[in-house]
Amino acid sequence: MSAGSAGLITLDALGPAGPFRARKRMTVTDVTGAPVAELSLVPKLFVTRAMDALRKAGSLPADERTAALARAGKIFAEETIDGLSFAEYEHTVARVSGVPIGVVQAATAAIIEATEQSRFAAYQARPTGAVDDWRAGETRTGSAVWTRRGDVFAVHAAGNHPGPHSLWVEALALGYRVAVRPSRREPFTPHRLISALRAAGFGNDQVVLLPTDYEAADEILRSADYGLVYGGDDVVRKYAGTNVLPQGPGRSKMLVPAGVDWRDHLDTIVDSISHQGGVACINATTVLVDGDPAPLAQAIAERLATIPSLPPQDPKAVLAVQPVEGARAIEKFLLAKAAGTTTHLGGDGIVEELGDGSAVLRPAVHQLERPDAEQAGIELPFPCVWVAPWSPADGIGPLRNSLVLTAFTEDEALIDALLQEPTISNVYLGDHPTYWIRPGVPHDGYLGEFLMRTKTVIRD
Amino acid sequence: MSIVDPLLEFPLDTQPDPDEFLRAALRWHFSPETGSPFWLERAGTLGFDPLSDIGGFADLGKFPNLANELRHVRAEDLIPRGYGEKPEVVGVYESGGTTGAPKRIVLLREWLDRLLAWSSAQLDRHGVPQDVNWLVVAPTGPHMVGDVIKRQTAFRGGLAFTVDLDPRWVKKLISDGKGAEAGAYAEHIVDQVAFLLQTQDIGVLMCTPPVLERLARRDDLAKLIDEKVKAINWVGTQMDADTRYLYRTEVFPNAHLYSGYGSTMILGNASERPGLSDDDPCIYDPFSPHMIFDVVDPETRETVPYGERGQVVMHHISKSLFMPNNLERDYATRVPGPEGVWQLGDSVADIAPVQEFDNETVIEGVY
């Protein structure tokens, strides 16, 4: 990143021969539509050559990788990188993505933590029967060794939130060479992180940033051994069962069974909906309650209604901001989909314009008549929750397809069923918000389950 | 009018008066003794008399675009009678068929000689050496380019090695969603190219950008090309400026990379303007006044201002063919002709098929 001639930040591609400033560039704008940066878009030939360089490169030894990752976290957090201080970078991310600055700060802290704990986090996935290295004493009597399935890992990053960039550093920790295609909405985080990784000792041919248009984007995945993509249901369908791991909609849910007073958990429920501005896949989309959902929906609405509308760089900002046009499109979509439900908040719309071309996405609370209503599966990038009735007779059907399910229950049979359900990725029992996460626990299965395998080694 | 008007055969180092040239062409194509059956049949349906109502190029727009009729007319009917009983025909060629059934034209020896003389001079200006062999990875029949380049190579004193490429088959595979098969076909092309590169003296390589990209991916072939080949001529589809830059600086730093743009409907091609920098768009100057380019607004059909994009309209006017007002599928930026060089009509830059837009109206979800 560096200041361009027009005062814009210049984001070069980070290729195997160093930064590359392409002739083809796109302007990255902030939430008011004001230009902030120029992002180089590389052609397919650049991608092909970069991926080839990754394939030919070696990996740093494990200890060096771990140390370099930790150093990179420090550089990311402390140094001026291509003209931007850490605070300036965070401010820019908030202005461009519309994610509240406090959320950005929490996400960057998570990225830094991920670099510090990369080895621990990445190797948590290692089977207990396996060792890290064939040199370990265990292989003298025969042991499984945990090894990479491939060499090159590609990521199509998401732009909703900087947080997911803490995941692919695990691939680096495992010895993969990594290519990241940044989101064109928020390319700043991977650009800064990769710049820091290179400054910390990773080679230009070990981690690259490849901003591209659509055609060349596919080429990144095609040329890699394994990949990671973020997207909607279509993306999940497209890549299911391939060497590309799709990260789809979260549709995280909360369950309040009979005998549990939701008043005891209202803070956790409201937080799960609105924390992170509601932009994340681990925000609660649906709350199911055994009994009349109206009082709970009303209580959630009353809490959410008090959140102020502020620009994203305001330290007190909680809600996400988008350009007015995009916000209106989301609002229109919501109003059309919410027809027939009982509205507790946001019935007149959810857009509050800030007068500078940007708009706050205010919360919406709707009550459904049935747990299997179509709306229960609609996840939108702001605090938008569907509150529905549920009873044990409905079974776990309405709880399926959840990245996180928080259930305020001690019913062991139910807990067993939830854990056995393949489409529920994470089960939180009791008073734990859906957004709870820390290094070393999987977000949607360990990345290492996907990238690694065991091989038996016995030696003299 | 059995005697050929010398204006139609003006020496290439002279500038004919454009309006007189056009009137001479119309006299040739619309006189019963010399015109083609195709135009003589249509003359009565035009609603005007080409010989008395067309004063010059300003009136050319009166002619309808009859290129679509080339999809079904007898090829013989396209040959002007003025060539006599035994005209020297090089071949009958077809358009790519992208916009429906293929269109057919007849390439006469006389026009080919003029075209080769002109285009060879263009190659000299690019510094493409004479007396070297060409490796032509391009379609041969029913397409024109393969045959013309083969003859151009002979004209310039080299051997032509050809690897045939069937663009219609590739388009069919891709439109049927058989991307992998299209890729396998392209690799089959590359394999054939490899044998020639490894065993023969190749001075110039002509191919399409997708083939070049696949060649560049094979380290050994990329190295061979950069060692042996003096010039790489890419044709057929567009190449963005960054890709061109990477080829010139990283992949093939020793070979001169330049492009060509042509159309069956103008019976020929133009090389990119010599001397363009890495940041310039690819500009093509036509063989004036035989080929004339215009860039129009697709809605209004008005010529767009310089620097703006629009749809390409082409005219071909020579002794062998008159085909005015042909609206091409391509889009281009309208640019003025080269400074200090006489040219009728405009030059075109950054040719591309109809603009595609990023359709990113995803609402649902958080990513």
Short mmCIF file of N, CA, C and O in Angstrom, two decimals, chain B residues 159-270:
data_model
loop_
_atom_site.label_atom_id
_atom_site.label_comp_id
_atom_site.label_asym_id
_atom_site.label_seq_id
_atom_site.Cartn_x
_atom_site.Cartn_y
_atom_site.Cartn_z
N LEU B 159 9.53 -20.68 -45.31
CA LEU B 159 8.62 -21.82 -45.34
C LEU B 159 7.54 -21.63 -44.29
O LEU B 159 7.82 -21.12 -43.21
N ALA B 160 6.34 -22.07 -44.62
CA ALA B 160 5.26 -21.98 -43.64
C ALA B 160 4.96 -23.37 -43.08
O ALA B 160 4.67 -24.29 -43.84
N PHE B 161 5.07 -23.51 -41.77
CA PHE B 161 4.61 -24.72 -41.09
C PHE B 161 3.26 -24.40 -40.49
O PHE B 161 3.12 -23.38 -39.82
N THR B 162 2.30 -25.26 -40.74
CA THR B 162 0.96 -24.92 -40.24
C THR B 162 0.46 -25.99 -39.30
O THR B 162 0.66 -27.18 -39.50
N VAL B 163 -0.19 -25.53 -38.25
CA VAL B 163 -0.93 -26.42 -37.37
C VAL B 163 -2.37 -25.93 -37.40
O VAL B 163 -2.65 -24.78 -37.07
N ASP B 164 -3.25 -26.81 -37.85
CA ASP B 164 -4.63 -26.38 -38.05
C ASP B 164 -5.36 -26.24 -36.72
O ASP B 164 -5.08 -26.96 -35.77
N LEU B 165 -6.28 -25.31 -36.72
CA LEU B 165 -7.02 -25.02 -35.50
C LEU B 165 -8.46 -24.82 -35.95
O LEU B 165 -8.71 -24.05 -36.88
N ASP B 166 -9.39 -25.52 -35.33
CA ASP B 166 -10.79 -25.41 -35.74
C ASP B 166 -11.57 -24.59 -34.72
O ASP B 166 -12.05 -25.12 -33.72
N PRO B 167 -11.69 -23.29 -34.95
CA PRO B 167 -12.33 -22.45 -33.94
C PRO B 167 -13.81 -22.77 -33.75
O PRO B 167 -14.35 -22.60 -32.65
N ARG B 168 -14.45 -23.26 -34.81
CA ARG B 168 -15.88 -23.58 -34.66
C ARG B 168 -16.08 -24.74 -33.68
O ARG B 168 -17.02 -24.76 -32.91
N TRP B 169 -15.19 -25.70 -33.77
CA TRP B 169 -15.30 -26.86 -32.88
C TRP B 169 -15.06 -26.43 -31.43
O TRP B 169 -15.78 -26.84 -30.52
N VAL B 170 -14.09 -25.53 -31.24
CA VAL B 170 -13.81 -25.04 -29.88
C VAL B 170 -15.03 -24.30 -29.34
O VAL B 170 -15.44 -24.50 -28.20
N LYS B 171 -15.61 -23.45 -30.18
CA LYS B 171 -16.80 -22.70 -29.71
C LYS B 171 -17.93 -23.65 -29.35
O LYS B 171 -18.65 -23.44 -28.37
N LYS B 172 -18.08 -24.70 -30.16
CA LYS B 172 -19.14 -25.67 -29.91
C LYS B 172 -18.91 -26.36 -28.56
O LYS B 172 -19.83 -26.52 -27.76
N LEU B 173 -17.69 -26.77 -28.32
CA LEU B 173 -17.37 -27.44 -27.06
C LEU B 173 -17.66 -26.52 -25.87
O LEU B 173 -18.29 -26.93 -24.90
N ILE B 174 -17.23 -25.29 -26.01
CA ILE B 174 -17.40 -24.37 -24.89
C ILE B 174 -18.88 -24.07 -24.65
O ILE B 174 -19.35 -24.06 -23.52
N SER B 175 -19.63 -23.87 -25.74
CA SER B 175 -21.05 -23.55 -25.54
C SER B 175 -21.82 -24.76 -25.03
O SER B 175 -22.88 -24.62 -24.43
N ASP B 176 -21.27 -25.96 -25.23
CA ASP B 176 -21.91 -27.15 -24.66
C ASP B 176 -21.43 -27.44 -23.24
O ASP B 176 -21.72 -28.49 -22.69
N GLY B 177 -20.65 -26.52 -22.70
CA GLY B 177 -20.16 -26.71 -21.34
C GLY B 177 -19.04 -27.74 -21.25
O GLY B 177 -18.72 -28.23 -20.17
N LYS B 178 -18.43 -28.07 -22.39
CA LYS B 178 -17.36 -29.08 -22.37
C LYS B 178 -16.00 -28.39 -22.30
O LYS B 178 -15.17 -28.52 -23.22
N GLY B 179 -15.81 -27.63 -21.24
CA GLY B 179 -14.57 -26.88 -21.08
C GLY B 179 -13.35 -27.78 -21.06
O GLY B 179 -12.30 -27.44 -21.61
N ALA B 180 -13.49 -28.95 -20.44
CA ALA B 180 -12.34 -29.86 -20.33
C ALA B 180 -11.95 -30.38 -21.71
O ALA B 180 -10.76 -30.50 -22.02
N GLU B 181 -12.93 -30.67 -22.54
CA GLU B 181 -12.62 -31.15 -23.90
C GLU B 181 -11.96 -30.06 -24.72
O GLU B 181 -11.03 -30.32 -25.50
N ALA B 182 -12.44 -28.83 -24.54
CA ALA B 182 -11.82 -27.71 -25.25
C ALA B 182 -10.37 -27.58 -24.81
O ALA B 182 -9.48 -27.34 -25.64
N GLY B 183 -10.14 -27.78 -23.53
CA GLY B 183 -8.77 -27.72 -23.01
C GLY B 183 -7.91 -28.83 -23.58
O GLY B 183 -6.75 -28.60 -23.95
N ALA B 184 -8.49 -30.03 -23.70
CA ALA B 184 -7.73 -31.15 -24.25
C ALA B 184 -7.39 -30.89 -25.72
O ALA B 184 -6.29 -31.20 -26.18
N TYR B 185 -8.32 -30.29 -26.43
CA TYR B 185 -8.07 -29.96 -27.84
C TYR B 185 -6.93 -28.94 -27.93
O TYR B 185 -6.02 -29.08 -28.76
N ALA B 186 -6.96 -27.95 -27.06
CA ALA B 186 -5.91 -26.93 -27.07
C ALA B 186 -4.55 -27.57 -26.77
O ALA B 186 -3.54 -27.22 -27.38
N GLU B 187 -4.52 -28.53 -25.85
CA GLU B 187 -3.27 -29.21 -25.54
C GLU B 187 -2.78 -30.03 -26.75
O GLU B 187 -1.58 -30.15 -26.99
N HIS B 188 -3.73 -30.58 -27.49
CA HIS B 188 -3.40 -31.32 -28.71
C HIS B 188 -2.72 -30.37 -29.72
O HIS B 188 -1.75 -30.75 -30.38
N ILE B 189 -3.21 -29.15 -29.80
CA ILE B 189 -2.60 -28.14 -30.68
C ILE B 189 -1.17 -27.87 -30.19
O ILE B 189 -0.22 -27.84 -30.98
N VAL B 190 -1.06 -27.67 -28.87
CA VAL B 190 0.25 -27.33 -28.30
C VAL B 190 1.26 -28.47 -28.55
O VAL B 190 2.42 -28.22 -28.88
N ASP B 191 0.78 -29.72 -28.43
CA ASP B 191 1.68 -30.86 -28.69
C ASP B 191 2.23 -30.81 -30.11
O ASP B 191 3.41 -31.10 -30.34
N GLN B 192 1.37 -30.46 -31.05
CA GLN B 192 1.82 -30.39 -32.45
C GLN B 192 2.81 -29.25 -32.65
O GLN B 192 3.79 -29.38 -33.39
N VAL B 193 2.53 -28.15 -31.98
CA VAL B 193 3.44 -27.00 -32.07
C VAL B 193 4.81 -27.38 -31.50
O VAL B 193 5.85 -27.00 -32.05
N ALA B 194 4.78 -28.18 -30.44
CA ALA B 194 6.03 -28.55 -29.77
C ALA B 194 6.98 -29.26 -30.73
O ALA B 194 8.17 -28.93 -30.81
N PHE B 195 6.45 -30.21 -31.50
CA PHE B 195 7.32 -30.94 -32.44
C PHE B 195 7.99 -29.98 -33.41
O PHE B 195 9.17 -30.12 -33.72
N LEU B 196 7.23 -29.04 -33.92
CA LEU B 196 7.78 -28.10 -34.90
C LEU B 196 8.82 -27.19 -34.26
O LEU B 196 9.88 -26.94 -34.84
N LEU B 197 8.51 -26.71 -33.08
CA LEU B 197 9.47 -25.83 -32.41
C LEU B 197 10.78 -26.56 -32.11
O LEU B 197 11.86 -25.99 -32.19
N GLN B 198 10.63 -27.84 -31.77
CA GLN B 198 11.83 -28.60 -31.38
C GLN B 198 12.69 -28.98 -32.57
O GLN B 198 13.89 -29.20 -32.43
N THR B 199 12.10 -29.08 -33.75
CA THR B 199 12.87 -29.64 -34.87
C THR B 199 13.14 -28.65 -36.00
O THR B 199 14.01 -28.91 -36.83
N GLN B 200 12.43 -27.57 -36.08
CA GLN B 200 12.54 -26.70 -37.25
C GLN B 200 13.04 -25.30 -36.88
O GLN B 200 12.96 -24.88 -35.73
N ASP B 201 13.53 -24.60 -37.91
CA ASP B 201 13.95 -23.21 -37.71
C ASP B 201 12.71 -22.33 -37.84
O ASP B 201 12.22 -22.12 -38.95
N ILE B 202 12.23 -21.89 -36.74
CA ILE B 202 11.02 -21.07 -36.76
C ILE B 202 11.41 -19.63 -36.41
O ILE B 202 11.94 -19.36 -35.34
N GLY B 203 11.11 -18.72 -37.35
CA GLY B 203 11.45 -17.31 -37.11
C GLY B 203 10.28 -16.50 -36.60
O GLY B 203 10.46 -15.53 -35.86
N VAL B 204 9.09 -16.89 -37.03
CA VAL B 204 7.90 -16.16 -36.60
C VAL B 204 6.84 -17.17 -36.17
O VAL B 204 6.64 -18.19 -36.84
N LEU B 205 6.21 -16.88 -35.06
CA LEU B 205 5.12 -17.72 -34.56
C LEU B 205 3.83 -16.92 -34.62
O LEU B 205 3.76 -15.80 -34.11
N MET B 206 2.84 -17.50 -35.27
CA MET B 206 1.54 -16.85 -35.29
C MET B 206 0.54 -17.76 -34.59
O MET B 206 0.44 -18.95 -34.93
N CYS B 207 -0.17 -17.22 -33.60
CA CYS B 207 -1.16 -18.04 -32.90
C CYS B 207 -2.16 -17.15 -32.18
O CYS B 207 -2.06 -15.92 -32.23
N THR B 208 -3.10 -17.77 -31.52
CA THR B 208 -4.11 -17.02 -30.77
C THR B 208 -3.63 -16.84 -29.32
O THR B 208 -2.80 -17.62 -28.85
N PRO B 209 -4.15 -15.86 -28.61
CA PRO B 209 -3.76 -15.69 -27.20
C PRO B 209 -3.96 -16.94 -26.34
O PRO B 209 -3.08 -17.25 -25.54
N PRO B 210 -5.06 -17.68 -26.49
CA PRO B 210 -5.19 -18.88 -25.65
C PRO B 210 -4.10 -19.91 -25.93
O PRO B 210 -3.60 -20.57 -25.01
N VAL B 211 -3.72 -20.07 -27.19
CA VAL B 211 -2.65 -21.02 -27.51
C VAL B 211 -1.32 -20.51 -26.95
O VAL B 211 -0.54 -21.26 -26.36
N LEU B 212 -1.10 -19.20 -27.10
CA LEU B 212 0.15 -18.63 -26.58
C LEU B 212 0.25 -18.84 -25.07
O LEU B 212 1.31 -19.15 -24.54
N GLU B 213 -0.90 -18.69 -24.40
CA GLU B 213 -0.90 -18.87 -22.95
C GLU B 213 -0.52 -20.30 -22.59
O GLU B 213 0.22 -20.54 -21.63
N ARG B 214 -1.02 -21.24 -23.35
CA ARG B 214 -0.68 -22.65 -23.06
C ARG B 214 0.78 -22.95 -23.39
O ARG B 214 1.42 -23.74 -22.70
N LEU B 215 1.28 -22.33 -24.44
CA LEU B 215 2.70 -22.50 -24.76
C LEU B 215 3.56 -21.93 -23.63
O LEU B 215 4.56 -22.52 -23.24
N ALA B 216 3.14 -20.77 -23.13
CA ALA B 216 3.91 -20.10 -22.08
C ALA B 216 3.96 -20.92 -20.81
O ALA B 216 4.89 -20.83 -20.02
N ARG B 217 2.92 -21.74 -20.61
CA ARG B 217 2.87 -22.56 -19.40
C ARG B 217 3.88 -23.68 -19.40
O ARG B 217 4.26 -24.20 -18.36
N ARG B 218 4.27 -24.11 -20.60
CA ARG B 218 5.27 -25.19 -20.67
C ARG B 218 6.64 -24.54 -20.72
O ARG B 218 7.03 -23.96 -21.73
N ASP B 219 7.34 -24.67 -19.63
CA ASP B 219 8.62 -23.98 -19.50
C ASP B 219 9.55 -24.24 -20.67
O ASP B 219 10.19 -23.33 -21.19
N ASP B 220 9.63 -25.52 -21.09
CA ASP B 220 10.58 -25.86 -22.15
C ASP B 220 10.20 -25.17 -23.46
O ASP B 220 11.05 -24.65 -24.18
N LEU B 221 8.89 -25.13 -23.75
CA LEU B 221 8.47 -24.51 -25.00
C LEU B 221 8.63 -22.99 -24.95
O LEU B 221 9.04 -22.36 -25.93
N ALA B 222 8.31 -22.42 -23.80
CA ALA B 222 8.45 -20.97 -23.66
C ALA B 222 9.91 -20.58 -23.90
O ALA B 222 10.21 -19.59 -24.58
N LYS B 223 10.81 -21.41 -23.37
CA LYS B 223 12.24 -21.13 -23.53
C LYS B 223 12.65 -21.26 -25.00
O LYS B 223 13.35 -20.41 -25.54
N LEU B 224 12.18 -22.33 -25.64
CA LEU B 224 12.49 -22.53 -27.06
C LEU B 224 12.00 -21.36 -27.91
O LEU B 224 12.71 -20.88 -28.80
N ILE B 225 10.78 -20.93 -27.64
CA ILE B 225 10.21 -19.83 -28.41
C ILE B 225 11.07 -18.58 -28.23
O ILE B 225 11.42 -17.90 -29.20
N ASP B 226 11.43 -18.31 -27.00
CA ASP B 226 12.18 -17.08 -26.77
C ASP B 226 13.58 -17.15 -27.40
O ASP B 226 14.13 -16.13 -27.81
N GLU B 227 14.11 -18.36 -27.51
CA GLU B 227 15.43 -18.51 -28.13
C GLU B 227 15.38 -18.40 -29.65
O GLU B 227 16.23 -17.79 -30.28
N LYS B 228 14.36 -19.04 -30.23
CA LYS B 228 14.33 -19.19 -31.69
C LYS B 228 13.55 -18.09 -32.40
O LYS B 228 13.94 -17.64 -33.48
N VAL B 229 12.43 -17.75 -31.81
CA VAL B 229 11.44 -16.96 -32.56
C VAL B 229 11.77 -15.47 -32.46
O VAL B 229 12.03 -14.96 -31.38
N LYS B 230 11.76 -14.83 -33.61
CA LYS B 230 12.09 -13.39 -33.63
C LYS B 230 10.84 -12.55 -33.39
O LYS B 230 10.92 -11.45 -32.86
N ALA B 231 9.70 -13.07 -33.85
CA ALA B 231 8.47 -12.29 -33.70
C ALA B 231 7.32 -13.24 -33.42
O ALA B 231 7.25 -14.34 -33.95
N ILE B 232 6.43 -12.77 -32.54
CA ILE B 232 5.22 -13.52 -32.22
C ILE B 232 4.03 -12.66 -32.64
O ILE B 232 3.89 -11.52 -32.20
N ASN B 233 3.21 -13.21 -33.52
CA ASN B 233 2.06 -12.47 -34.03
C ASN B 233 0.80 -13.12 -33.47
O ASN B 233 0.49 -14.26 -33.81
N TRP B 234 0.12 -12.41 -32.58
CA TRP B 234 -1.11 -12.99 -32.03
C TRP B 234 -2.33 -12.39 -32.72
O TRP B 234 -2.36 -11.20 -33.03
N VAL B 235 -3.30 -13.25 -32.95
CA VAL B 235 -4.51 -12.85 -33.68
C VAL B 235 -5.72 -13.59 -33.12
O VAL B 235 -5.57 -14.55 -32.39
N GLY B 236 -6.88 -13.10 -33.48
CA GLY B 236 -8.08 -13.88 -33.23
C GLY B 236 -8.93 -13.42 -32.07
O GLY B 236 -10.14 -13.35 -32.19
N THR B 237 -8.30 -13.13 -30.93
CA THR B 237 -9.06 -12.60 -29.81
C THR B 237 -8.24 -11.49 -29.16
O THR B 237 -7.11 -11.26 -29.55
N GLN B 238 -8.81 -10.86 -28.16
CA GLN B 238 -8.11 -9.74 -27.55
C GLN B 238 -7.08 -10.22 -26.52
O GLN B 238 -7.13 -11.35 -26.05
N MET B 239 -6.17 -9.34 -26.20
CA MET B 239 -5.20 -9.59 -25.14
C MET B 239 -5.11 -8.30 -24.33
O MET B 239 -4.96 -7.23 -24.91
N ASP B 240 -5.21 -8.42 -23.02
CA ASP B 240 -5.17 -7.18 -22.23
C ASP B 240 -3.74 -6.68 -22.10
O ASP B 240 -2.77 -7.42 -22.30
N ALA B 241 -3.61 -5.41 -21.73
CA ALA B 241 -2.30 -4.75 -21.74
C ALA B 241 -1.34 -5.37 -20.72
O ALA B 241 -0.14 -5.44 -20.96
N ASP B 242 -1.87 -5.84 -19.60
CA ASP B 242 -0.99 -6.43 -18.59
C ASP B 242 -0.41 -7.76 -19.06
O ASP B 242 0.76 -8.06 -18.82
N THR B 243 -1.25 -8.54 -19.74
CA THR B 243 -0.77 -9.81 -20.26
C THR B 243 0.32 -9.56 -21.32
O THR B 243 1.37 -10.20 -21.31
N ARG B 244 0.05 -8.60 -22.19
CA ARG B 244 1.01 -8.24 -23.23
C ARG B 244 2.35 -7.83 -22.58
O ARG B 244 3.42 -8.23 -23.01
N TYR B 245 2.24 -7.04 -21.54
CA TYR B 245 3.43 -6.56 -20.84
C TYR B 245 4.22 -7.74 -20.24
O TYR B 245 5.45 -7.79 -20.33
N LEU B 246 3.49 -8.68 -19.65
CA LEU B 246 4.17 -9.85 -19.05
C LEU B 246 4.89 -10.68 -20.11
O LEU B 246 6.00 -11.15 -19.90
N TYR B 247 4.24 -10.86 -21.25
CA TYR B 247 4.90 -11.59 -22.34
C TYR B 247 6.17 -10.87 -22.76
O TYR B 247 7.22 -11.48 -22.95
N ARG B 248 6.05 -9.56 -22.93
CA ARG B 248 7.18 -8.80 -23.47
C ARG B 248 8.34 -8.73 -22.49
O ARG B 248 9.50 -8.71 -22.89
N THR B 249 8.03 -8.67 -21.19
CA THR B 249 9.11 -8.45 -20.23
C THR B 249 9.59 -9.75 -19.57
O THR B 249 10.76 -9.89 -19.29
N GLU B 250 8.65 -10.66 -19.31
CA GLU B 250 9.03 -11.84 -18.52
C GLU B 250 9.09 -13.14 -19.32
O GLU B 250 9.98 -13.95 -19.11
N VAL B 251 8.11 -13.34 -20.17
CA VAL B 251 7.99 -14.66 -20.79
C VAL B 251 8.80 -14.74 -22.08
O VAL B 251 9.55 -15.67 -22.29
N PHE B 252 8.62 -13.74 -22.95
CA PHE B 252 9.33 -13.74 -24.24
C PHE B 252 10.08 -12.42 -24.42
O PHE B 252 9.78 -11.65 -25.35
N PRO B 253 11.04 -12.13 -23.56
CA PRO B 253 11.69 -10.81 -23.65
C PRO B 253 12.46 -10.60 -24.96
O PRO B 253 12.71 -9.46 -25.34
N ASN B 254 12.82 -11.68 -25.64
CA ASN B 254 13.63 -11.52 -26.85
C ASN B 254 12.83 -11.49 -28.15
O ASN B 254 13.38 -11.20 -29.20
N ALA B 255 11.57 -11.83 -28.08
CA ALA B 255 10.78 -11.87 -29.31
C ALA B 255 9.93 -10.60 -29.42
O ALA B 255 9.47 -10.07 -28.42
N HIS B 256 9.74 -10.13 -30.65
CA HIS B 256 8.88 -8.97 -30.86
C HIS B 256 7.43 -9.44 -30.91
O HIS B 256 7.06 -10.27 -31.74
N LEU B 257 6.63 -8.94 -30.01
CA LEU B 257 5.23 -9.37 -29.91
C LEU B 257 4.34 -8.32 -30.56
O LEU B 257 4.41 -7.13 -30.21
N TYR B 258 3.55 -8.73 -31.50
CA TYR B 258 2.61 -7.77 -32.12
C TYR B 258 1.35 -8.51 -32.52
O TYR B 258 1.33 -9.74 -32.58
N SER B 259 0.31 -7.76 -32.80
CA SER B 259 -0.97 -8.41 -33.07
C SER B 259 -1.49 -8.06 -34.46
O SER B 259 -0.98 -7.17 -35.13
N GLY B 260 -2.51 -8.79 -34.83
CA GLY B 260 -3.18 -8.54 -36.11
C GLY B 260 -4.68 -8.59 -35.91
O GLY B 260 -5.17 -9.24 -34.99
N TYR B 261 -5.38 -7.90 -36.77
CA TYR B 261 -6.84 -7.89 -36.68
C TYR B 261 -7.38 -7.93 -38.09
O TYR B 261 -6.99 -7.12 -38.94
N GLY B 262 -8.25 -8.85 -38.35
CA GLY B 262 -8.80 -8.93 -39.69
C GLY B 262 -10.23 -9.39 -39.69
O GLY B 262 -10.79 -9.72 -38.64
N SER B 263 -10.80 -9.41 -40.87
CA SER B 263 -12.16 -9.90 -41.01
C SER B 263 -12.30 -10.49 -42.40
O SER B 263 -11.77 -9.95 -43.38
N THR B 264 -12.99 -11.60 -42.46
CA THR B 264 -13.25 -12.21 -43.76
C THR B 264 -13.98 -11.23 -44.67
O THR B 264 -13.77 -11.20 -45.86
N MET B 265 -14.82 -10.42 -44.05
CA MET B 265 -15.68 -9.54 -44.84
C MET B 265 -14.93 -8.37 -45.46
O MET B 265 -15.46 -7.68 -46.31
N ILE B 266 -13.69 -8.14 -45.04
CA ILE B 266 -12.88 -7.14 -45.74
C ILE B 266 -11.72 -7.82 -46.45
O ILE B 266 -10.79 -7.16 -46.90
N LEU B 267 -11.78 -9.12 -46.51
CA LEU B 267 -10.77 -9.88 -47.27
C LEU B 267 -9.36 -9.57 -46.81
O LEU B 267 -8.46 -9.43 -47.65
N GLY B 268 -9.18 -9.45 -45.51
CA GLY B 268 -7.81 -9.18 -45.12
C GLY B 268 -7.66 -8.81 -43.66
O GLY B 268 -8.58 -8.96 -42.86
N ASN B 269 -6.47 -8.33 -43.37
CA ASN B 269 -6.12 -8.07 -41.98
C ASN B 269 -5.16 -6.90 -41.90
O ASN B 269 -4.54 -6.53 -42.89
N ALA B 270 -5.07 -6.35 -40.72
CA ALA B 270 -4.11 -5.26 -40.48
C ALA B 270 -3.27 -5.64 -39.29
O ALA B 270 -3.76 -6.24 -38.34
#
